[in-house]
Amino acid sequence: MSEGQKKQEAVGVEIRDLVKTFPAYDQKNKEIYAANHVTLSVKPGEMVTLLGPSGCGKTSLLRMVAGFLMPSSGEIYIGNREVSKIPPNKRNVGMMFQSYALFPHLSVYDNVAYGLKLKHMGKQEIHDRVRSILQLMQIEDYASRFPNEISGGQQQRVALARAVVTEPSVLLFDEPLSNLDAKLREYMREELRKIQKRVGITSLYVTHDQSEAMAISDKVIIMRSGTIEQTGTAMEIYARPKNQFVAGFIGKANFVQPDVIHSISGGRAEITLLGRRMMIEASEECRNGERCVVMIRPEDIRISPEGDLKARIISKAYFGQYIRHFLEIGGCEIEQMDFTQSNAALQEGDEIAVSLVTDSLRLLPADDNKEI
Ligand SMILES: Nc1ncnc2c1ncn2[C@@H]1O[C@H](COP(=O)(O)OP(=O)(O)OP(=O)(O)O)[C@@H](O)[C@H]1O
Ligand SMILES: [Mg+2]
């Protein structure tokens, strides 16, 4: 698909009140909700990532959009068309899975051409389309090689070429990079994002790797047990998580129980934390009288002689761009990231002073499934 082939008008995906239950074999009279009243939308040309722990229902949701799994109830729209009763091959959806399984007995060219042949397309058109997509993916030199004669990253691009060549309206990715080593995965996710933007295909991408989600998405959807916890840009979710689960799932965070919550109102809370009285932001879901914790991101603790809190360095580790300290502050163990490098001489056991960036702290409803 060349630049000029961006001809197809991008369409969006709408999921409305989708439910999928499976019978539970291990618990009597209880169903498993793979999707529990899920409503979401992906705008035309947008790349949206579903992020959540294992078993939260990501793959099930993709399979329902693709048509491989029937919803128990609810609606799925691709563009203006309600597709939940339409078979997979009529939905114009491309899919790229974790195990992308290229046909080993077919050349790169034939792997990519396969879907077009199924559509009974003319030989010349197939040739033109395959050539231009191989060029776009920068794998045209490998056209006549077989999958076992190219690298993992190149295979990945062949798989992507194969998913895109039929010009689907929607592309679904289910952990497509999880088979690759860390470095290649990072490189491929940038490539994937560039290609997705260039071609402009509406995409729904599943991962449980938060940095992958943050790097490639226009929008991130955090899922848990078949439900959507929060939707937003990576930045919105990172800075303003709704609750402890979301905060812990995107980025690193310390959660500290405040000494006292004096009041919560209008998105602000007055609290005493580590012996200091302060006003901080509060999630709209915090309720007076319910258990709440304060989110402290590791970069929001500053080591400085003027700091008003005493801390002791429990351990330190060097990571290149930053030094990570585990600090003991007021009886709590808190992870701190120091990007300044000006405290490189500090040693384990040192007594230091720190301050909190109170503007970035946030009161969140505690997640009682999780230890804090
Ligand atoms: N065919 C099935 N029969 C019964 N239960 C199923 C079936 N498929 C999925 N489930 C259950 O539905 C839930 C959601 O599964 P799903 O595969 O969608 O999770 P996931 O978020 O993709 O997880 P992972 O990150 O591990 O791939 C899980 O509890 C799973 O055990
Ligand atoms: Mg899955």
GROMACS .gro file of C-alpha atoms and ligand atoms in nm:
model
  404
    1MET     CA    1   0.000   0.000   0.000
    2SER     CA    2   0.173   0.320  -0.113
    3GLU     CA    3   0.096   0.669   0.013
    4GLY     CA    4  -0.138   0.702  -0.281
    5GLN     CA    5  -0.323   0.392  -0.171
    6LYS     CA    6  -0.446   0.562   0.143
    7LYS     CA    7  -0.760   0.587  -0.060
    8GLN     CA    8  -0.991   0.392   0.168
    9GLU     CA    9  -1.192   0.614   0.399
   10ALA     CA   10  -1.102   0.513   0.757
   11VAL     CA   11  -1.393   0.396   0.969
   12GLY     CA   12  -1.432   0.381   1.344
   13VAL     CA   13  -1.526   0.096   1.578
   14GLU     CA   14  -1.800   0.126   1.840
   15ILE     CA   15  -1.866  -0.132   2.104
   16ARG     CA   16  -2.187  -0.087   2.299
   17ASP     CA   17  -2.274  -0.264   2.620
   18LEU     CA   18  -2.096  -0.580   2.518
   19VAL     CA   19  -2.127  -0.884   2.742
   20LYS     CA   20  -1.959  -1.221   2.705
   21THR     CA   21  -1.992  -1.488   2.967
   22PHE     CA   22  -1.838  -1.830   2.983
   23PRO     CA   23  -1.957  -2.103   3.216
   24ALA     CA   24  -1.723  -2.141   3.512
   25TYR     CA   25  -1.627  -2.500   3.569
   26ASP     CA   26  -1.461  -2.453   3.904
   27GLN     CA   27  -1.718  -2.237   4.087
   28LYS     CA   28  -2.080  -2.352   4.117
   29ASN     CA   29  -2.351  -2.127   3.969
   30LYS     CA   30  -2.108  -1.860   3.868
   31GLU     CA   31  -2.024  -1.735   3.523
   32ILE     CA   32  -1.700  -1.580   3.408
   33TYR     CA   33  -1.749  -1.239   3.253
   34ALA     CA   34  -1.488  -1.200   2.979
   35ALA     CA   35  -1.670  -0.877   2.889
   36ASN     CA   36  -1.895  -0.717   3.147
   37HIS     CA   37  -2.097  -0.438   2.981
   38VAL     CA   38  -1.808  -0.295   2.780
   39THR     CA   39  -1.865   0.027   2.588
   40LEU     CA   40  -1.582   0.187   2.393
   41SER     CA   41  -1.506   0.364   2.070
   42VAL     CA   42  -1.210   0.384   1.838
   43LYS     CA   43  -1.218   0.685   1.608
   44PRO     CA   44  -1.132   0.648   1.238
   45GLY     CA   45  -0.756   0.617   1.197
   46GLU     CA   46  -0.696   0.596   1.570
   47MET     CA   47  -0.477   0.340   1.749
   48VAL     CA   48  -0.629   0.234   2.077
   49THR     CA   49  -0.463  -0.006   2.317
   50LEU     CA   50  -0.632  -0.242   2.556
   51LEU     CA   51  -0.408  -0.287   2.856
   52GLY     CA   52  -0.478  -0.513   3.147
   53PRO     CA   53  -0.364  -0.817   3.343
   54SER     CA   54  -0.385  -1.172   3.218
   55GLY     CA   55  -0.742  -1.297   3.196
   56CYS     CA   56  -0.907  -0.953   3.201
   57GLY     CA   57  -1.077  -1.012   2.864
   58LYS     CA   58  -0.854  -0.843   2.606
   59THR     CA   59  -0.834  -1.129   2.358
   60SER     CA   60  -1.205  -1.206   2.397
   61LEU     CA   61  -1.288  -0.848   2.304
   62LEU     CA   62  -1.069  -0.861   1.993
   63ARG     CA   63  -1.215  -1.195   1.892
   64MET     CA   64  -1.565  -1.054   1.917
   65VAL     CA   65  -1.470  -0.757   1.696
   66ALA     CA   66  -1.311  -0.999   1.447
   67GLY     CA   67  -1.615  -1.228   1.458
   68PHE     CA   68  -1.449  -1.541   1.596
   69LEU     CA   69  -1.642  -1.520   1.921
   70MET     CA   70  -2.015  -1.450   1.957
   71PRO     CA   71  -2.108  -1.192   2.221
   72SER     CA   72  -2.373  -1.293   2.478
   73SER     CA   73  -2.529  -0.949   2.423
   74GLY     CA   74  -2.444  -0.600   2.302
   75GLU     CA   75  -2.352  -0.442   1.973
   76ILE     CA   76  -2.038  -0.394   1.766
   77TYR     CA   77  -2.024  -0.135   1.490
   78ILE     CA   78  -1.755  -0.110   1.225
   79GLY     CA   79  -1.830   0.222   1.060
   80ASN     CA   80  -2.208   0.239   1.045
   81ARG     CA   81  -2.252  -0.136   1.014
   82GLU     CA   82  -2.364  -0.348   1.308
   83VAL     CA   83  -2.146  -0.657   1.262
   84SER     CA   84  -2.215  -0.888   1.554
   85LYS     CA   85  -2.417  -1.128   1.337
   86ILE     CA   86  -2.188  -1.097   1.033
   87PRO     CA   87  -1.930  -1.374   0.971
   88PRO     CA   88  -1.559  -1.288   1.015
   89ASN     CA   89  -1.472  -1.293   0.645
   90LYS     CA   90  -1.738  -1.030   0.572
   91ARG     CA   91  -1.619  -0.780   0.834
   92ASN     CA   92  -1.311  -0.651   0.651
   93VAL     CA   93  -1.097  -0.686   0.960
   94GLY     CA   94  -0.726  -0.778   0.963
   95MET     CA   95  -0.570  -0.953   1.257
   96MET     CA   96  -0.217  -1.000   1.375
   97PHE     CA   97  -0.165  -1.244   1.658
   98GLN     CA   98   0.104  -1.315   1.911
   99SER     CA   99   0.211  -1.621   1.716
  100TYR     CA  100   0.195  -1.470   1.373
  101ALA     CA  101   0.247  -1.807   1.203
  102LEU     CA  102   0.373  -1.733   0.855
  103PHE     CA  103   0.326  -2.021   0.612
  104PRO     CA  104   0.669  -2.189   0.625
  105HIS     CA  105   0.641  -2.342   0.275
  106LEU     CA  106   0.561  -2.008   0.108
  107SER     CA  107   0.803  -1.730   0.019
  108VAL     CA  108   0.769  -1.387   0.175
  109TYR     CA  109   0.600  -1.272  -0.145
  110ASP     CA  110   0.351  -1.560  -0.144
  111ASN     CA  111   0.278  -1.521   0.226
  112VAL     CA  112   0.177  -1.160   0.162
  113ALA     CA  113  -0.008  -1.243  -0.160
  114TYR     CA  114  -0.210  -1.522   0.005
  115GLY     CA  115  -0.505  -1.311   0.122
  116LEU     CA  116  -0.532  -1.137  -0.213
  117LYS     CA  117  -0.540  -1.470  -0.398
  118LEU     CA  118  -0.824  -1.581  -0.172
  119LYS     CA  119  -1.009  -1.273  -0.290
  120HIS     CA  120  -0.953  -1.385  -0.652
  121MET     CA  121  -0.774  -1.068  -0.739
  122GLY     CA  122  -0.603  -1.036  -1.079
  123LYS     CA  123  -0.236  -1.136  -1.107
  124GLN     CA  124  -0.111  -0.789  -1.197
  125GLU     CA  125  -0.303  -0.621  -0.916
  126ILE     CA  126  -0.173  -0.877  -0.668
  127HIS     CA  127   0.179  -0.811  -0.791
  128ASP     CA  128   0.144  -0.435  -0.760
  129ARG     CA  129  -0.009  -0.448  -0.415
  130VAL     CA  130   0.240  -0.698  -0.275
  131ARG     CA  131   0.536  -0.504  -0.416
  132SER     CA  132   0.421  -0.176  -0.274
  133ILE     CA  133   0.346  -0.317   0.072
  134LEU     CA  134   0.685  -0.496   0.081
  135GLN     CA  135   0.844  -0.165  -0.008
  136LEU     CA  136   0.653   0.016   0.264
  137MET     CA  137   0.772  -0.240   0.520
  138GLN     CA  138   1.124  -0.229   0.375
  139ILE     CA  139   1.135  -0.602   0.313
  140GLU     CA  140   1.125  -0.603  -0.068
  141ASP     CA  141   1.476  -0.751  -0.080
  142TYR     CA  142   1.350  -1.063   0.097
  143ALA     CA  143   1.053  -1.127  -0.131
  144SER     CA  144   1.179  -1.462  -0.255
  145ARG     CA  145   1.313  -1.588   0.079
  146PHE     CA  146   1.126  -1.827   0.304
  147PRO     CA  147   1.027  -1.739   0.662
  148ASN     CA  148   1.309  -1.947   0.812
  149GLU     CA  149   1.560  -1.748   0.605
  150ILE     CA  150   1.479  -1.409   0.759
  151SER     CA  151   1.510  -1.267   1.110
  152GLY     CA  152   1.235  -1.248   1.372
  153GLY     CA  153   1.189  -0.877   1.314
  154GLN     CA  154   1.165  -0.927   0.939
  155GLN     CA  155   0.911  -1.205   0.991
  156GLN     CA  156   0.713  -0.966   1.204
  157ARG     CA  157   0.705  -0.716   0.922
  158VAL     CA  158   0.595  -0.986   0.678
  159ALA     CA  159   0.311  -1.071   0.917
  160LEU     CA  160   0.214  -0.705   0.933
  161ALA     CA  161   0.234  -0.676   0.554
  162ARG     CA  162   0.007  -0.979   0.527
  163ALA     CA  163  -0.247  -0.825   0.767
  164VAL     CA  164  -0.247  -0.487   0.592
  165VAL     CA  165  -0.228  -0.586   0.225
  166THR     CA  166  -0.598  -0.669   0.196
  167GLU     CA  167  -0.672  -0.313   0.308
  168PRO     CA  168  -0.892  -0.399   0.605
  169SER     CA  169  -1.101  -0.122   0.760
  170VAL     CA  170  -0.982  -0.225   1.103
  171LEU     CA  171  -0.663  -0.391   1.219
  172LEU     CA  172  -0.660  -0.593   1.538
  173PHE     CA  173  -0.334  -0.677   1.711
  174ASP     CA  174  -0.313  -0.934   1.988
  175GLU     CA  175   0.024  -0.898   2.160
  176PRO     CA  176   0.201  -0.904   1.823
  177LEU     CA  177   0.546  -0.830   1.966
  178SER     CA  178   0.556  -1.060   2.264
  179ASN     CA  179   0.773  -1.318   2.088
  180LEU     CA  180   1.056  -1.074   2.030
  181ASP     CA  181   1.347  -0.984   2.252
  182ALA     CA  182   1.330  -0.652   2.439
  183LYS     CA  183   1.540  -0.449   2.196
  184LEU     CA  184   1.367  -0.571   1.883
  185ARG     CA  185   1.031  -0.526   2.049
  186GLU     CA  186   1.107  -0.161   2.113
  187TYR     CA  187   1.225  -0.108   1.758
  188MET     CA  188   0.927  -0.291   1.610
  189ARG     CA  189   0.673  -0.100   1.811
  190GLU     CA  190   0.805   0.225   1.666
  191GLU     CA  191   0.794   0.075   1.317
  192LEU     CA  192   0.445  -0.052   1.371
  193ARG     CA  193   0.327   0.285   1.491
  194LYS     CA  194   0.487   0.464   1.193
  195ILE     CA  195   0.325   0.225   0.948
  196GLN     CA  196  -0.013   0.244   1.120
  197LYS     CA  197  -0.001   0.624   1.103
  198ARG     CA  198   0.113   0.628   0.744
  199VAL     CA  199  -0.155   0.388   0.630
  200GLY     CA  200  -0.412   0.540   0.867
  201ILE     CA  201  -0.587   0.214   0.959
  202THR     CA  202  -0.811   0.218   1.263
  203SER     CA  203  -0.643  -0.018   1.509
  204LEU     CA  204  -0.719  -0.194   1.831
  205TYR     CA  205  -0.406  -0.324   1.998
  206VAL     CA  206  -0.380  -0.562   2.291
  207THR     CA  207  -0.086  -0.578   2.523
  208HIS     CA  208  -0.005  -0.624   2.887
  209ASP     CA  209   0.317  -0.429   2.848
  210GLN     CA  210   0.248  -0.081   2.976
  211SER     CA  211   0.545   0.086   2.807
  212GLU     CA  212   0.437  -0.061   2.473
  213ALA     CA  213   0.088   0.078   2.529
  214MET     CA  214   0.222   0.419   2.621
  215ALA     CA  215   0.458   0.430   2.323
  216ILE     CA  216   0.219   0.346   2.044
  217SER     CA  217  -0.132   0.452   2.137
  218ASP     CA  218  -0.349   0.753   2.077
  219LYS     CA  219  -0.564   0.625   2.358
  220VAL     CA  220  -0.521   0.360   2.627
  221ILE     CA  221  -0.801   0.157   2.782
  222ILE     CA  222  -0.723  -0.005   3.115
  223MET     CA  223  -0.921  -0.324   3.167
  224ARG     CA  224  -0.982  -0.543   3.467
  225SER     CA  225  -1.204  -0.851   3.504
  226GLY     CA  226  -1.404  -0.784   3.187
  227THR     CA  227  -1.467  -0.418   3.260
  228ILE     CA  228  -1.308  -0.091   3.157
  229GLU     CA  229  -1.147   0.087   3.446
  230GLN     CA  230  -1.029   0.399   3.265
  231THR     CA  231  -0.984   0.542   2.916
  232GLY     CA  232  -0.756   0.829   2.818
  233THR     CA  233  -0.422   0.924   2.668
  234ALA     CA  234  -0.120   0.766   2.834
  235MET     CA  235  -0.041   1.104   2.987
  236GLU     CA  236  -0.390   1.153   3.130
  237ILE     CA  237  -0.394   0.809   3.283
  238TYR     CA  238  -0.043   0.840   3.422
  239ALA     CA  239  -0.110   1.179   3.583
  240ARG     CA  240  -0.475   1.128   3.682
  241PRO     CA  241  -0.548   0.763   3.748
  242LYS     CA  242  -0.894   0.699   3.887
  243ASN     CA  243  -0.790   0.444   4.144
  244GLN     CA  244  -0.504   0.247   4.284
  245PHE     CA  245  -0.536  -0.039   4.036
  246VAL     CA  246  -0.497   0.193   3.736
  247ALA     CA  247  -0.214   0.389   3.900
  248GLY     CA  248  -0.024   0.068   3.965
  249PHE     CA  249  -0.084  -0.063   3.616
  250ILE     CA  250   0.051   0.235   3.426
  251GLY     CA  251   0.389   0.351   3.548
  252LYS     CA  252   0.541   0.289   3.888
  253ALA     CA  253   0.381   0.425   4.200
  254ASN     CA  254   0.415   0.413   4.576
  255PHE     CA  255   0.093   0.401   4.772
  256VAL     CA  256   0.101   0.546   5.119
  257GLN     CA  257  -0.179   0.552   5.369
  258PRO     CA  258  -0.232   0.913   5.486
  259ASP     CA  259  -0.221   0.973   5.865
  260VAL     CA  260  -0.551   1.164   5.847
  261ILE     CA  261  -0.791   1.262   5.568
  262HIS     CA  262  -0.939   1.591   5.693
  263SER     CA  263  -1.170   1.655   5.399
  264ILE     CA  264  -1.235   1.562   5.038
  265SER     CA  265  -1.425   1.792   4.807
  266GLY     CA  266  -1.422   1.921   4.449
  267GLY     CA  267  -1.131   1.704   4.338
  268ARG     CA  268  -0.909   1.818   4.626
  269ALA     CA  269  -0.828   1.663   4.959
  270GLU     CA  270  -0.675   1.801   5.274
  271ILE     CA  271  -0.464   1.535   5.436
  272THR     CA  272  -0.183   1.474   5.678
  273LEU     CA  273   0.079   1.257   5.514
  274LEU     CA  274   0.402   1.150   5.682
  275GLY     CA  275   0.328   1.407   5.952
  276ARG     CA  276   0.278   1.700   5.707
  277ARG     CA  277  -0.055   1.866   5.649
  278MET     CA  278  -0.118   1.939   5.280
  279MET     CA  279  -0.375   1.987   5.004
  280ILE     CA  280  -0.349   1.744   4.714
  281GLU     CA  281  -0.557   1.637   4.416
  282ALA     CA  282  -0.814   1.367   4.476
  283SER     CA  283  -0.978   1.123   4.237
  284GLU     CA  284  -1.347   1.188   4.185
  285GLU     CA  285  -1.403   0.836   4.310
  286CYS     CA  286  -1.265   0.907   4.658
  287ARG     CA  287  -1.538   0.915   4.918
  288ASN     CA  288  -1.523   1.053   5.268
  289GLY     CA  289  -1.504   0.764   5.511
  290GLU     CA  290  -1.373   0.510   5.258
  291ARG     CA  291  -1.019   0.383   5.253
  292CYS     CA  292  -0.791   0.595   5.032
  293VAL     CA  293  -0.419   0.598   4.960
  294VAL     CA  294  -0.183   0.864   4.832
  295MET     CA  295  -0.007   0.793   4.503
  296ILE     CA  296   0.355   0.907   4.504
  297ARG     CA  297   0.533   0.853   4.172
  298PRO     CA  298   0.905   0.772   4.218
  299GLU     CA  299   1.009   1.091   4.034
  300ASP     CA  300   0.802   1.306   4.271
  301ILE     CA  301   1.039   1.262   4.563
  302ARG     CA  302   1.326   1.507   4.549
  303ILE     CA  303   1.647   1.462   4.741
  304SER     CA  304   1.760   1.803   4.867
  305PRO     CA  305   1.923   1.944   5.182
  306GLU     CA  306   1.622   2.179   5.211
  307GLY     CA  307   1.379   1.887   5.212
  308ASP     CA  308   1.135   1.878   5.504
  309LEU     CA  309   1.123   1.499   5.542
  310LYS     CA  310   1.390   1.275   5.686
  311ALA     CA  311   1.478   0.963   5.489
  312ARG     CA  312   1.727   0.680   5.501
  313ILE     CA  313   1.862   0.509   5.190
  314ILE     CA  314   1.779   0.138   5.210
  315SER     CA  315   1.927   0.051   4.870
  316LYS     CA  316   2.036   0.209   4.545
  317ALA     CA  317   2.078   0.093   4.187
  318TYR     CA  318   2.215   0.267   3.881
  319PHE     CA  319   2.008   0.257   3.560
  320GLY     CA  320   2.192   0.499   3.333
  321GLN     CA  321   1.938   0.779   3.294
  322TYR     CA  322   1.844   0.762   3.660
  323ILE     CA  323   1.941   0.624   3.999
  324ARG     CA  324   1.676   0.431   4.186
  325HIS     CA  325   1.671   0.452   4.563
  326PHE     CA  326   1.453   0.266   4.804
  327LEU     CA  327   1.403   0.505   5.093
  328GLU     CA  328   1.265   0.460   5.440
  329ILE     CA  329   1.049   0.763   5.516
  330GLY     CA  330   0.839   0.771   5.832
  331GLY     CA  331   0.829   0.393   5.853
  332CYS     CA  332   0.729   0.346   5.486
  333GLU     CA  333   0.949   0.198   5.216
  334ILE     CA  334   0.931   0.427   4.914
  335GLU     CA  335   1.085   0.394   4.569
  336GLN     CA  336   1.251   0.709   4.441
  337MET     CA  337   1.398   0.784   4.099
  338ASP     CA  338   1.666   1.047   4.076
  339PHE     CA  339   1.715   1.183   3.725
  340THR     CA  340   1.948   1.462   3.835
  341GLN     CA  341   2.255   1.242   3.896
  342SER     CA  342   2.368   1.506   4.143
  343ASN     CA  343   2.323   1.265   4.431
  344ALA     CA  344   2.536   0.990   4.279
  345ALA     CA  345   2.772   0.987   4.579
  346LEU     CA  346   2.498   0.890   4.826
  347GLN     CA  347   2.537   0.548   4.984
  348GLU     CA  348   2.310   0.287   5.131
  349GLY     CA  349   2.245   0.372   5.496
  350ASP     CA  350   2.287   0.751   5.447
  351GLU     CA  351   2.042   0.977   5.630
  352ILE     CA  352   1.913   1.240   5.388
  353ALA     CA  353   1.641   1.504   5.349
  354VAL     CA  354   1.373   1.481   5.083
  355SER     CA  355   1.066   1.675   4.975
  356LEU     CA  356   0.753   1.566   4.794
  357VAL     CA  357   0.625   1.736   4.478
  358THR     CA  358   0.281   1.784   4.631
  359ASP     CA  359   0.127   1.906   4.303
  360SER     CA  360   0.176   1.557   4.161
  361LEU     CA  361   0.044   1.360   4.457
  362ARG     CA  362  -0.304   1.218   4.426
  363LEU     CA  363  -0.551   1.062   4.665
  364LEU     CA  364  -0.702   0.744   4.523
  365PRO     CA  365  -0.956   0.487   4.637
  366ALA     CA  366  -0.758   0.198   4.782
  367ASP     CA  367  -0.759  -0.128   4.598
  368ASP     CA  368  -0.848  -0.380   4.863
  369ASN     CA  369  -0.740  -0.673   4.649
  370LYS     CA  370  -0.390  -0.548   4.664
  371GLU     CA  371  -0.144  -0.514   4.946
  372ILE     CA  372  -0.013  -0.168   5.005
  373LIG     N1  373  -1.340  -2.051   2.544
  373LIG     C1  374  -1.341  -2.017   2.673
  373LIG     N2  375  -1.409  -2.090   2.765
  373LIG     C2  376  -1.415  -2.055   2.895
  373LIG     N3  377  -1.353  -1.946   2.944
  373LIG     C3  378  -1.282  -1.869   2.860
  373LIG     C4  379  -1.272  -1.900   2.720
  373LIG     N4  380  -1.196  -1.804   2.660
  373LIG     C5  381  -1.160  -1.719   2.758
  373LIG     N5  382  -1.212  -1.756   2.878
  373LIG     C6  383  -1.196  -1.686   3.006
  373LIG     O1  384  -1.235  -1.551   2.987
  373LIG     C7  385  -1.147  -1.462   3.056
  373LIG     C8  386  -1.085  -1.365   2.960
  373LIG     O2  387  -0.992  -1.433   2.875
  373LIG     P1  388  -0.904  -1.360   2.765
  373LIG     O3  389  -0.833  -1.464   2.685
  373LIG     O4  390  -0.992  -1.268   2.690
  373LIG     O5  391  -0.802  -1.278   2.856
  373LIG     P2  392  -0.677  -1.188   2.815
  373LIG     O6  393  -0.700  -1.055   2.878
  373LIG     O7  394  -0.655  -1.192   2.669
  373LIG     O8  395  -0.557  -1.259   2.892
  373LIG     P3  396  -0.403  -1.280   2.848
  373LIG     O9  397  -0.333  -1.149   2.878
  373LIG    O10  398  -0.356  -1.387   2.941
  373LIG    O11  399  -0.399  -1.320   2.704
  373LIG     C9  400  -1.049  -1.551   3.130
  373LIG    O12  401  -1.095  -1.568   3.261
  373LIG    C10  402  -1.053  -1.680   3.051
  373LIG    O13  403  -1.020  -1.790   3.133
  374MG      MG  404  -0.499  -1.266   2.547
   0.00000   0.00000   0.00000
